[in-house]
Short mmCIF file of C-alpha atoms in Angstrom, two decimals:
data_model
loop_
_atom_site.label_atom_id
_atom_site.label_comp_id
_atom_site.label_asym_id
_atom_site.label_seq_id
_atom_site.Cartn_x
_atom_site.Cartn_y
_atom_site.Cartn_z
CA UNK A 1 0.00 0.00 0.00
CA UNK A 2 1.42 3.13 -0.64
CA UNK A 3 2.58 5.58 1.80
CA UNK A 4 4.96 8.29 3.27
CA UNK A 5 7.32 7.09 6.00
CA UNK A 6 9.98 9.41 8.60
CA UNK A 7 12.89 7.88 9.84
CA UNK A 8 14.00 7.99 12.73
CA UNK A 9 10.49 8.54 14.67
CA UNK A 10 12.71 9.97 17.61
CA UNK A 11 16.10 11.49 17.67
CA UNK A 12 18.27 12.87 20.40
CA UNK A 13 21.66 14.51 19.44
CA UNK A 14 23.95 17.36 20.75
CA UNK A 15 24.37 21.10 19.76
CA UNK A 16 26.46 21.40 16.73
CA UNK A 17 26.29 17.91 15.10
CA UNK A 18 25.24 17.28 11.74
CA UNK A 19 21.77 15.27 11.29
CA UNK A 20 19.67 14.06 8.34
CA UNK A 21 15.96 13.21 8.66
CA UNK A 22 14.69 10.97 6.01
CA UNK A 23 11.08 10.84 4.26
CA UNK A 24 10.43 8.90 1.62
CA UNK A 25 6.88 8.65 -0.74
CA UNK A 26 5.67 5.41 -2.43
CA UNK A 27 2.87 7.36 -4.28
CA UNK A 28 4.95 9.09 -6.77
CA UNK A 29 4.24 12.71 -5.84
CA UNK A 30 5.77 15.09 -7.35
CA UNK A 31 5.63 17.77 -4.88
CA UNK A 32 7.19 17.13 -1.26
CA UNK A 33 7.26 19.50 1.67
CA UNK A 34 9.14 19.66 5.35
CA UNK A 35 7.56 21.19 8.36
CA UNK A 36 7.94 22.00 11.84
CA UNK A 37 5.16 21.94 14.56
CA UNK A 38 6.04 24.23 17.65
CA UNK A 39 3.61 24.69 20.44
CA UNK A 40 2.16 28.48 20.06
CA UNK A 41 3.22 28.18 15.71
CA UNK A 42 1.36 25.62 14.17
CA UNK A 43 3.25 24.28 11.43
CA UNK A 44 5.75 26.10 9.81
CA UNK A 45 7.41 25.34 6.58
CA UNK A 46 10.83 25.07 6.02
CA UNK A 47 11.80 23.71 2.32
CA UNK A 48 9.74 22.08 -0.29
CA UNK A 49 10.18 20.91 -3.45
CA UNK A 50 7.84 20.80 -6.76
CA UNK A 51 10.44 17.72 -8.53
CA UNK A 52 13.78 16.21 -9.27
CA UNK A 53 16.61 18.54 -8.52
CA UNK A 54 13.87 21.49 -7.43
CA UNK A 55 14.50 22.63 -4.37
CA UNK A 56 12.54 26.10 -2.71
CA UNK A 57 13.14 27.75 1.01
CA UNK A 58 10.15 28.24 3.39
CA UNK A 59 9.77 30.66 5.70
CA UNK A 60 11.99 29.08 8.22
CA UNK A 61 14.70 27.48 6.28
CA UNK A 62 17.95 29.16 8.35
CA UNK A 63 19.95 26.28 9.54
CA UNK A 64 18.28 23.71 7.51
CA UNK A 65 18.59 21.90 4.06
CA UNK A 66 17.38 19.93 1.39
CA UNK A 67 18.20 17.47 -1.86
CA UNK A 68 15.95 16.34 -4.58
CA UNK A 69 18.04 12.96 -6.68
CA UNK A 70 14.70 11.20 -6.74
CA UNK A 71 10.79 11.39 -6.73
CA UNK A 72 10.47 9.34 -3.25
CA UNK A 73 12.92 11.16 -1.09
CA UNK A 74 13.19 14.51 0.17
CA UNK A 75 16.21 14.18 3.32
CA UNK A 76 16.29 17.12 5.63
CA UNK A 77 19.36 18.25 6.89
CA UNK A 78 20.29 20.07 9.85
CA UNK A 79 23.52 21.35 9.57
CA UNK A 80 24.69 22.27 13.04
CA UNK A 81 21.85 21.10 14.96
CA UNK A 82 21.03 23.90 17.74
CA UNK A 83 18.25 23.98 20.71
CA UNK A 84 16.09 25.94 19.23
CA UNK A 85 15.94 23.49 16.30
CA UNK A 86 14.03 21.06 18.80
CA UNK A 87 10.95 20.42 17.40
CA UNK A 88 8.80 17.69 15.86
CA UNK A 89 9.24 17.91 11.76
CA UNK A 90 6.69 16.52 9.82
CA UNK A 91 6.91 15.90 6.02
CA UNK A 92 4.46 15.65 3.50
CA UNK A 93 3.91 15.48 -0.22
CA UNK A 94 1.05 16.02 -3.06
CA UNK A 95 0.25 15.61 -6.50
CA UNK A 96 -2.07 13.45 -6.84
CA UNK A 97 -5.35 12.61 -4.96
CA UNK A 98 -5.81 9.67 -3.36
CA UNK A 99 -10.09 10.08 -2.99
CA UNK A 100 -12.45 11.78 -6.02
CA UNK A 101 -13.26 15.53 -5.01
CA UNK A 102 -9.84 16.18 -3.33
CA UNK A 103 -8.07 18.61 -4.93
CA UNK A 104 -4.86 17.34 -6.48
CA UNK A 105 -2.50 19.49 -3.90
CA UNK A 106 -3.96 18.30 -1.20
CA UNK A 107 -1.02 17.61 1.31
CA UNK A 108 -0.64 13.95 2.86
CA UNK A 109 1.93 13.95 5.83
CA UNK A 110 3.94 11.48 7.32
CA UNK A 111 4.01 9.94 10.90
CA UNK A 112 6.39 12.83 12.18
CA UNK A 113 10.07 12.89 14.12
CA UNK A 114 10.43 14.02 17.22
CA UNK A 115 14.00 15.91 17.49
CA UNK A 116 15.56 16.91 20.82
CA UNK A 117 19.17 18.89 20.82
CA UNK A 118 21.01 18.91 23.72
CA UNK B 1 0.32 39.88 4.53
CA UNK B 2 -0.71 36.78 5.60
CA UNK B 3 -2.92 35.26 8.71
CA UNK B 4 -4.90 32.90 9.69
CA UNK B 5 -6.66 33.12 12.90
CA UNK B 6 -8.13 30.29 15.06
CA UNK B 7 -9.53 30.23 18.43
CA UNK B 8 -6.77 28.12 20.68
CA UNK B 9 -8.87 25.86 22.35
CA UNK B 10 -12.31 24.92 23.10
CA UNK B 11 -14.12 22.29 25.30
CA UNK B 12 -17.38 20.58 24.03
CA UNK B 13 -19.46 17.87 25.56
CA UNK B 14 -19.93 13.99 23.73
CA UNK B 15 -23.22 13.88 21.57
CA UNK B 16 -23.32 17.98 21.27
CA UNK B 17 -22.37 20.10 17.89
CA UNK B 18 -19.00 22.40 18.00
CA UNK B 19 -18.58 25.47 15.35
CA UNK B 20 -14.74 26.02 14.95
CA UNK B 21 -14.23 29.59 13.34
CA UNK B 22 -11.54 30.51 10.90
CA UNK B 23 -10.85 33.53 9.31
CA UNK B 24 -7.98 34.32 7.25
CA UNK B 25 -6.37 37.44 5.63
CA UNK B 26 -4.10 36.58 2.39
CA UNK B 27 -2.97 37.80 -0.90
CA UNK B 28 -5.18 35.65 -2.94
CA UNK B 29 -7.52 33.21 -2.40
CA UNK B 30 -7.64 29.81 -4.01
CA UNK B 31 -8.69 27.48 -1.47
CA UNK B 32 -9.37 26.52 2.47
CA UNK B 33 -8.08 22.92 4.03
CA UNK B 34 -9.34 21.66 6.98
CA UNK B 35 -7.24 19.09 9.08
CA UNK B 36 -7.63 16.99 11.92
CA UNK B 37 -4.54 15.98 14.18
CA UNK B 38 -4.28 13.88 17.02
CA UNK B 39 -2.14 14.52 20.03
CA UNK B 40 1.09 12.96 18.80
CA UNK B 41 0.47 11.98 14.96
CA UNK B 42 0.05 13.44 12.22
CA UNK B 43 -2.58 16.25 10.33
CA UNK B 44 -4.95 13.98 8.11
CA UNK B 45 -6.85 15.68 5.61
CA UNK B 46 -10.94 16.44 6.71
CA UNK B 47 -12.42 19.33 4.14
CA UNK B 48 -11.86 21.70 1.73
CA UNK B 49 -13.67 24.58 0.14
CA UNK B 50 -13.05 26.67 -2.60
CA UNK B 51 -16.70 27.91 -3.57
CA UNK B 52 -18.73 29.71 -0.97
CA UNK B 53 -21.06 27.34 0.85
CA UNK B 54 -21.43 24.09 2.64
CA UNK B 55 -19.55 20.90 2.27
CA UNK B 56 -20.66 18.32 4.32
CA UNK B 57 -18.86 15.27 4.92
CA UNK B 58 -20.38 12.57 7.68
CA UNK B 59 -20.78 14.09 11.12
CA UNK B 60 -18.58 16.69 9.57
CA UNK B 61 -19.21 19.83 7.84
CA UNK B 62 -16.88 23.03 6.45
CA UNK B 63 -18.15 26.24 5.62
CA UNK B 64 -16.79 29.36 3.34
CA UNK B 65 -17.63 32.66 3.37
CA UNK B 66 -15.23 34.06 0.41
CA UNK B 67 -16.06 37.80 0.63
CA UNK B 68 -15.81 38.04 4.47
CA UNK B 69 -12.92 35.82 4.10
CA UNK B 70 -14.16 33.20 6.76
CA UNK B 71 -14.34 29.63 6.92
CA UNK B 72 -15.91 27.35 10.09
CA UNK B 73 -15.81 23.67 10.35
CA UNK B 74 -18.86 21.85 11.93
CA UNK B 75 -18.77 18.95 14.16
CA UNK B 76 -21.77 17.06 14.95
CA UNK B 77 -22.69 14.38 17.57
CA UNK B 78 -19.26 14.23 19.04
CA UNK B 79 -17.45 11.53 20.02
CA UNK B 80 -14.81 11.28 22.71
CA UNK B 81 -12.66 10.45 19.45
CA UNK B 82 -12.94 13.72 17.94
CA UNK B 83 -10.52 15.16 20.78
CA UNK B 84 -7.74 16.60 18.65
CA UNK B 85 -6.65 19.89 16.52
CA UNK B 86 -7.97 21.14 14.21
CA UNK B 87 -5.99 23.12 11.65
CA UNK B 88 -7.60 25.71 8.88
CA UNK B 89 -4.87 26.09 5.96
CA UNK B 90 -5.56 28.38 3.13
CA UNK B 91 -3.99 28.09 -0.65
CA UNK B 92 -2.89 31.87 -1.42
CA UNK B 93 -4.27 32.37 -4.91
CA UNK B 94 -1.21 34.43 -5.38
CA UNK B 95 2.04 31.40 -5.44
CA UNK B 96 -0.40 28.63 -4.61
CA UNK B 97 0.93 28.20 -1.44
CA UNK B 98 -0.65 26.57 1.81
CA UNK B 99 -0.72 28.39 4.62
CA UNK B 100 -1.41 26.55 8.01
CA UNK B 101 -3.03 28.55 11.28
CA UNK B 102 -2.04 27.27 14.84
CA UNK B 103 -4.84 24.98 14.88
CA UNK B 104 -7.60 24.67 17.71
CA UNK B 105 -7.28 22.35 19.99
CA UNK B 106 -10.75 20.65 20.82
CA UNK B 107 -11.46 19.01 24.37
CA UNK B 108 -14.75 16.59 24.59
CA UNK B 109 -16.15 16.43 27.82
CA UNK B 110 -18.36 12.84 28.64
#
């Protein structure tokens, strides 16, 4: 059955080391999108991309990035992870929808990762 | 510029109907999500609206006011189940962007 899928579900690292969160999309969406959920700022968006090699900044991208080699994937990088940067990040993708009177960008979003930074 | 208010929380009791308000201000309009997300998992897609009027969907209903630039999603004979947030998202008719509000976080009394 298709799906979208985060990995790892929970991470706990220290200031200043690199980490990658993965997501990957079995239902061959074209558009793919990485959020943050804060208590008190809903979700906030912080890259997305519309394809292969397409990558666009959100409104919180500082800190953070992203690469496109394939439909399914959309890794999240943090570069030198920092406190503030603790969060859950949720990804999700669209393109194509999956019941009849859903518009076609209607976002579907995976389980979520919970990141802590010490 | 861009917002999208919600109320933060409200408290409803099982079996009774809950009105959750929306109202958004944005540089185009060209359509209003409605999500659902329990504590701890993910937003799953409820509603959307893109002509004024009524959708209904189940127990559920969304509603859009275009020209007052409002939007409220009806819940009917609530179940303790329906404890969650709720969270309006607008498409800006300008870049096509989604924009999400906080959300409202719904408590169901027994």
């Amino acid at each position: 059955d298709a799906e979208i899928t985060q990995s790892p579900r929970h991470k706990i690292t220290e200031t200043g080391r690199q980490v990658t969160l993965a997501c990957h999309q079995t239902w061959n969406h074209n558009n793919m999108f990485w959020y943050r959920q804060d208590l008190g700022h809903g979700l906030r968006l912080i890259h997305y991309s519309y394809g292969v090699q397409d990558t666009n900044k959100g409104e919180v991208s500082d800190g953070y990035s992203v690469s496109r080699s394939n439909t399914e994937d959309l890794p999240l990088t943090l570069e030198s992870a920092a406190s503030s940067q603790t969060s859950v990040y949720f990804c999700a993708s669209s393109g194509g929808a999956r019941e009849s009177g859903v518009p076609e960008d209607t976002q579907y979003f995976g389980p979520g990762t919970r990141l802590t930074v010490l | 510029g861009q917002n999208i208010d919600q109320p933060t929380e409200m408290t409803a009791t099982e079996g009774a109907i809950v009105q959750i308000n929306c109202t958004y201000q944005t540089s185009g309009f060209n359509g209003l999500f409605w999500y659902q997300q329990h504590a701890g998992e993910a937003p799953t897609f409820l509603s959307y609206n893109v002509l004024d009027g009524l959708e209904e969907k189940g127990r559920f209903s969304s509603f859009l006011s275009r020209s007052k630039g409002y939007s409220y999603l009806l819940l009917k004979e609530l179940q303790m189940k329906d404890s969650a947030s709720y969270l309006c998202a607008v498409r800006d008719g300008r870049d096509d962007k989604i924009i999400f509000g906080k959300g409202t976080r719904l408590h169901i009394l027994p």
